GROMACS .gro file of C-alpha atoms in nm:
model
  264
    1MET     CA    1   6.346   3.181   1.542
    2THR     CA    2   6.032   3.387   1.526
    3ALA     CA    3   6.026   3.674   1.772
    4ASN     CA    4   5.745   3.726   2.018
    5SER     CA    5   5.512   4.021   2.004
    6PRO     CA    6   5.620   4.317   2.219
    7ALA     CA    7   5.322   4.266   2.450
    8SER     CA    8   5.440   3.919   2.549
    9PRO     CA    9   5.748   3.834   2.754
   10ALA     CA   10   5.982   3.617   2.552
   11PRO     CA   11   5.975   3.264   2.695
   12SER     CA   12   6.295   3.066   2.701
   13GLY     CA   13   6.108   2.755   2.586
   14PRO     CA   14   5.848   2.521   2.730
   15PRO     CA   15   5.876   2.468   3.105
   16GLN     CA   16   6.096   2.169   3.174
   17GLN     CA   17   5.888   2.031   3.461
   18ARG     CA   18   5.542   2.075   3.325
   19THR     CA   19   5.279   1.830   3.437
   20PHE     CA   20   5.014   1.702   3.201
   21GLY     CA   21   4.670   1.556   3.242
   22PRO     CA   22   4.542   1.216   3.134
   23PRO     CA   23   4.582   1.087   2.778
   24VAL     CA   24   4.345   1.260   2.535
   25ILE     CA   25   4.468   1.104   2.211
   26ALA     CA   26   4.570   0.739   2.178
   27ALA     CA   27   4.671   0.598   1.841
   28GLN     CA   28   4.766   0.234   1.808
   29ASN     CA   29   4.908   0.076   1.493
   30VAL     CA   30   4.732   0.332   1.271
   31GLN     CA   31   4.737   0.240   0.904
   32LYS     CA   32   4.631   0.442   0.602
   33HIS     CA   33   4.640   0.357   0.232
   34PHE     CA   34   4.569   0.576  -0.067
   35GLY     CA   35   4.526   0.309  -0.329
   36SER     CA   36   4.855   0.121  -0.343
   37PHE     CA   37   5.038   0.393  -0.148
   38HIS     CA   38   5.092   0.300   0.217
   39ALA     CA   39   5.079   0.646   0.378
   40LEU     CA   40   5.077   0.544   0.746
   41ARG     CA   41   5.257   0.229   0.856
   42GLY     CA   42   5.156   0.145   1.211
   43VAL     CA   43   5.172   0.481   1.389
   44ASN     CA   44   5.162   0.464   1.770
   45LEU     CA   45   5.120   0.780   1.977
   46THR     CA   46   4.977   0.895   2.309
   47VAL     CA   47   4.920   1.265   2.374
   48ARG     CA   48   4.833   1.390   2.721
   49GLN     CA   49   4.611   1.682   2.811
   50GLY     CA   50   4.804   2.009   2.786
   51GLU     CA   51   5.090   1.876   2.573
   52VAL     CA   52   5.214   2.066   2.270
   53VAL     CA   53   5.337   1.813   2.016
   54VAL     CA   54   5.507   1.940   1.701
   55ILE     CA   55   5.531   1.708   1.400
   56ILE     CA   56   5.802   1.764   1.143
   57GLY     CA   57   5.955   1.566   0.860
   58PRO     CA   58   6.002   1.562   0.484
   59SER     CA   59   5.717   1.607   0.239
   60GLY     CA   60   5.518   1.288   0.185
   61SER     CA   61   5.621   1.135   0.518
   62GLY     CA   62   5.265   1.110   0.653
   63LYS     CA   63   5.258   1.410   0.889
   64SER     CA   64   4.942   1.577   0.761
   65THR     CA   65   4.774   1.247   0.687
   66PHE     CA   66   4.819   1.140   1.046
   67ILE     CA   67   4.664   1.444   1.209
   68ARG     CA   68   4.380   1.430   0.956
   69THR     CA   69   4.301   1.076   1.074
   70ILE     CA   70   4.240   1.209   1.427
   71ASN     CA   71   3.907   1.360   1.319
   72ALA     CA   72   3.859   1.126   1.020
   73LEU     CA   73   3.915   1.383   0.747
   74ASP     CA   74   4.130   1.098   0.617
   75PRO     CA   75   3.968   0.789   0.777
   76HIS     CA   76   4.226   0.536   0.893
   77ASP     CA   77   4.192   0.184   0.757
   78GLY     CA   78   4.376  -0.009   1.025
   79GLY     CA   79   4.457   0.016   1.394
   80SER     CA   80   4.265   0.230   1.642
   81ILE     CA   81   4.231   0.595   1.743
   82THR     CA   82   4.071   0.717   2.066
   83VAL     CA   83   4.009   1.086   2.136
   84ASP     CA   84   3.907   1.195   2.487
   85ASP     CA   85   3.808   0.833   2.565
   86ILE     CA   86   3.586   0.819   2.253
   87PRO     CA   87   3.680   0.548   2.000
   88LEU     CA   88   3.691   0.678   1.643
   89ASN     CA   89   3.449   0.424   1.497
   90GLY     CA   90   3.108   0.518   1.365
   91GLN     CA   91   2.937   0.842   1.273
   92GLY     CA   92   2.793   0.904   1.620
   93ASN     CA   93   3.134   0.889   1.779
   94LEU     CA   94   3.285   1.094   1.496
   95ASP     CA   95   3.041   1.377   1.558
   96ALA     CA   96   3.129   1.371   1.929
   97ILE     CA   97   3.502   1.376   1.853
   98ARG     CA   98   3.470   1.664   1.608
   99ARG     CA   99   3.302   1.868   1.881
  100GLU     CA  100   3.616   1.817   2.092
  101VAL     CA  101   3.873   1.887   1.819
  102GLY     CA  102   3.941   2.213   1.636
  103MET     CA  103   4.148   2.219   1.320
  104VAL     CA  104   4.331   2.490   1.128
  105PHE     CA  105   4.445   2.417   0.774
  106GLN     CA  106   4.698   2.558   0.527
  107SER     CA  107   4.414   2.737   0.347
  108PHE     CA  108   4.186   2.957   0.553
  109ASN     CA  109   3.852   2.810   0.435
  110LEU     CA  110   3.653   3.115   0.543
  111PHE     CA  111   3.310   3.182   0.395
  112PRO     CA  112   3.371   3.480   0.163
  113HIS     CA  113   3.010   3.605   0.180
  114LEU     CA  114   3.011   3.625   0.561
  115THR     CA  115   3.183   3.884   0.777
  116VAL     CA  116   3.465   3.785   1.008
  117LEU     CA  117   3.229   3.778   1.307
  118GLU     CA  118   2.966   3.581   1.114
  119ASN     CA  119   3.230   3.323   1.017
  120ILE     CA  120   3.313   3.275   1.385
  121THR     CA  121   2.957   3.264   1.519
  122LEU     CA  122   2.804   3.033   1.257
  123ALA     CA  123   2.909   2.696   1.407
  124PRO     CA  124   2.839   2.782   1.775
  125MET     CA  125   2.489   2.896   1.682
  126ARG     CA  126   2.411   2.597   1.458
  127VAL     CA  127   2.594   2.316   1.636
  128ARG     CA  128   2.599   2.422   2.000
  129ARG     CA  129   2.271   2.616   1.978
  130ALA     CA  130   2.429   2.929   2.127
  131SER     CA  131   2.220   3.245   2.112
  132ARG     CA  132   2.335   3.511   1.866
  133ALA     CA  133   2.419   3.747   2.153
  134ASP     CA  134   2.630   3.488   2.333
  135ALA     CA  135   2.801   3.375   2.012
  136GLU     CA  136   2.886   3.733   1.914
  137ARG     CA  137   3.016   3.817   2.261
  138LYS     CA  138   3.240   3.510   2.253
  139GLY     CA  139   3.342   3.584   1.894
  140LEU     CA  140   3.455   3.936   1.982
  141GLU     CA  141   3.649   3.801   2.281
  142LEU     CA  142   3.828   3.557   2.053
  143LEU     CA  143   3.904   3.824   1.794
  144ARG     CA  144   4.051   4.034   2.073
  145ARG     CA  145   4.257   3.734   2.180
  146VAL     CA  146   4.403   3.691   1.831
  147GLY     CA  147   4.457   4.064   1.796
  148ILE     CA  148   4.209   4.164   1.525
  149GLU     CA  149   3.893   4.271   1.705
  150GLU     CA  150   3.874   4.578   1.479
  151GLN     CA  151   3.826   4.351   1.175
  152ALA     CA  152   3.502   4.194   1.305
  153HIS     CA  153   3.270   4.345   1.046
  154LYS     CA  154   3.497   4.315   0.743
  155TYR     CA  155   3.482   4.036   0.486
  156PRO     CA  156   3.766   3.787   0.439
  157ALA     CA  157   3.874   3.940   0.107
  158GLN     CA  158   3.944   4.267   0.292
  159LEU     CA  159   4.200   4.101   0.521
  160SER     CA  160   4.562   3.997   0.477
  161GLY     CA  161   4.650   3.629   0.471
  162GLY     CA  162   4.782   3.646   0.825
  163GLN     CA  163   4.463   3.810   0.947
  164GLN     CA  164   4.251   3.548   0.770
  165GLN     CA  165   4.446   3.268   0.936
  166ARG     CA  166   4.395   3.432   1.275
  167VAL     CA  167   4.022   3.442   1.200
  168ALA     CA  168   4.041   3.069   1.119
  169ILE     CA  169   4.205   3.005   1.458
  170ALA     CA  170   3.937   3.212   1.635
  171ARG     CA  171   3.667   3.022   1.448
  172ALA     CA  172   3.808   2.689   1.564
  173LEU     CA  173   3.836   2.814   1.923
  174ALA     CA  174   3.473   2.932   1.917
  175MET     CA  175   3.362   2.569   1.946
  176GLU     CA  176   3.558   2.544   2.273
  177PRO     CA  177   3.763   2.240   2.165
  178LYS     CA  178   3.979   2.041   2.403
  179ILE     CA  179   4.236   1.972   2.130
  180MET     CA  180   4.366   2.188   1.845
  181LEU     CA  181   4.519   2.043   1.530
  182PHE     CA  182   4.727   2.264   1.299
  183ASP     CA  183   4.820   2.142   0.951
  184GLU     CA  184   5.105   2.367   0.831
  185PRO     CA  185   4.908   2.681   0.920
  186THR     CA  186   5.174   2.924   0.795
  187SER     CA  187   5.275   2.754   0.470
  188ALA     CA  188   5.041   2.966   0.255
  189LEU     CA  189   5.148   3.295   0.412
  190ASP     CA  190   5.396   3.557   0.299
  191PRO     CA  191   5.703   3.562   0.527
  192GLU     CA  192   5.609   3.888   0.698
  193MET     CA  193   5.269   3.744   0.795
  194ILE     CA  194   5.400   3.426   0.954
  195LYS     CA  195   5.503   3.590   1.280
  196GLU     CA  196   5.155   3.718   1.366
  197VAL     CA  197   5.005   3.370   1.332
  198LEU     CA  198   5.285   3.200   1.525
  199ASP     CA  199   5.246   3.454   1.806
  200VAL     CA  200   4.879   3.355   1.843
  201MET     CA  201   4.974   2.988   1.847
  202LYS     CA  202   5.240   3.052   2.113
  203GLU     CA  203   4.985   3.224   2.334
  204LEU     CA  204   4.747   2.934   2.285
  205ALA     CA  205   5.020   2.686   2.381
  206ARG     CA  206   5.105   2.882   2.694
  207SER     CA  207   4.737   2.885   2.791
  208GLY     CA  208   4.743   2.504   2.831
  209MET     CA  209   4.566   2.396   2.511
  210THR     CA  210   4.649   2.046   2.388
  211MET     CA  211   4.801   2.100   2.042
  212LEU     CA  212   4.931   1.888   1.756
  213VAL     CA  213   5.111   2.105   1.503
  214VAL     CA  214   5.249   2.002   1.165
  215THR     CA  215   5.495   2.273   1.067
  216HIS     CA  216   5.824   2.357   0.900
  217GLU     CA  217   5.877   2.650   1.138
  218MET     CA  218   6.176   2.511   1.321
  219GLY     CA  219   6.218   2.804   1.558
  220PHE     CA  220   5.857   2.770   1.668
  221ALA     CA  221   5.907   2.397   1.724
  222ARG     CA  222   6.215   2.455   1.938
  223GLU     CA  223   6.047   2.725   2.145
  224VAL     CA  224   5.699   2.588   2.205
  225ALA     CA  225   5.699   2.209   2.174
  226ASP     CA  226   5.696   1.975   2.470
  227ARG     CA  227   5.774   1.693   2.227
  228ILE     CA  228   5.888   1.675   1.869
  229LEU     CA  229   5.785   1.388   1.646
  230PHE     CA  230   5.985   1.324   1.331
  231PHE     CA  231   5.796   1.135   1.060
  232ASP     CA  232   5.959   0.942   0.779
  233GLN     CA  233   5.798   0.699   0.535
  234GLY     CA  234   5.467   0.682   0.720
  235ASN     CA  235   5.588   0.638   1.075
  236ILE     CA  236   5.734   0.816   1.377
  237VAL     CA  237   6.108   0.756   1.385
  238GLU     CA  238   6.190   1.012   1.659
  239ASP     CA  239   5.976   1.111   1.959
  240THR     CA  240   6.175   1.328   2.195
  241THR     CA  241   6.222   1.670   2.353
  242PRO     CA  242   6.319   1.970   2.138
  243GLU     CA  243   6.658   1.990   2.311
  244GLU     CA  244   6.738   1.627   2.240
  245PHE     CA  245   6.606   1.641   1.885
  246TYR     CA  246   6.804   1.948   1.782
  247GLN     CA  247   7.124   1.859   1.967
  248ASN     CA  248   7.136   1.482   1.936
  249PRO     CA  249   6.892   1.329   1.684
  250LYS     CA  250   6.919   0.951   1.691
  251HIS     CA  251   6.774   0.848   1.355
  252GLU     CA  252   6.990   0.892   1.046
  253ARG     CA  253   6.698   1.037   0.849
  254ALA     CA  254   6.640   1.300   1.118
  255GLN     CA  255   7.009   1.386   1.112
  256GLN     CA  256   6.996   1.434   0.735
  257PHE     CA  257   6.681   1.645   0.759
  258LEU     CA  258   6.826   1.877   1.022
  259SER     CA  259   7.149   1.909   0.829
  260LYS     CA  260   6.958   2.035   0.525
  261ILE     CA  261   6.717   2.256   0.717
  262LEU     CA  262   6.960   2.411   0.966
  263GLY     CA  263   7.275   2.392   0.755
  264HIS     CA  264   7.485   2.187   0.993
   0.00000   0.00000   0.00000
C-alpha cells in the first residue's frame, strides 16, 4: 500500500457510513464496438455525488473504454449515459458534460511550449472567460494544493513525470469539474514517482470529489475507494466494497485476478 505524505494523517480507509448526494452518472446497457470487437457489453452503473469508484480488471476488459465513453472520447454506440442530469446525445449536450467532467490520462498531454501556469490557465480563460488575474490566482492555488507551486514558471520538460502528472491534475481541476475521471494515471510513471500522484488523488477523494479511477494500484483502491468495480470481457462482474472485494470476491474471474496480483 502506498504511504501517505507526512503532512497528512494516515486514514484507515474510506468512512464506512459516508452519505452521498444524488446520482451524477447513470449508465444503462452501454455498448461499444471497435469494428468486430465488442468492447462494452451492456454496462450498467450509477455513481452518486461524492463517491469514489475504483475500476480494476485485466487488460482489454473494457475499463478505460468505459470511462472514456462518459465524456464521449470513445462515443458509445448503444444504451444511454447521463451525466449530472444531462443526456450524452448531441454536441450541445457533450460540450455541457465536458464542462462538468475533468479527465487525467496515462500520458500527461501538457503543452510543451507553455509554462506550467500557462497550461493550467489556458482553458479557464478561453472556455470559462476567466480574467488572466483570476485564472492565475486559481492556478497558483491549485499548484499549491498539488504540492508544486514553486514549479509554476517552468516548462513541462523541466519537470519529473510525477510533477507533470500533478500539473495535469491541477489543469483538470482548474475547470472546476463536478466529476474527475482518471485513466491509469500512474502507469507511465517510475515507481518512486507514483506515491506523489496517489497522495494528491487521496486528498482529492477526501475533499468530496466524485471520482472514477481506473488503476492497477491495489493499495490505493483498498484505501480510498467507496466501491470497487471489477471488469471482465466488457462488463462489470463485481460491484462491491473494498473489504468485500479483497476478502470475499464472488466471481471466479475476480478470484483469479486477485490471486495473481496479491499472490494468494
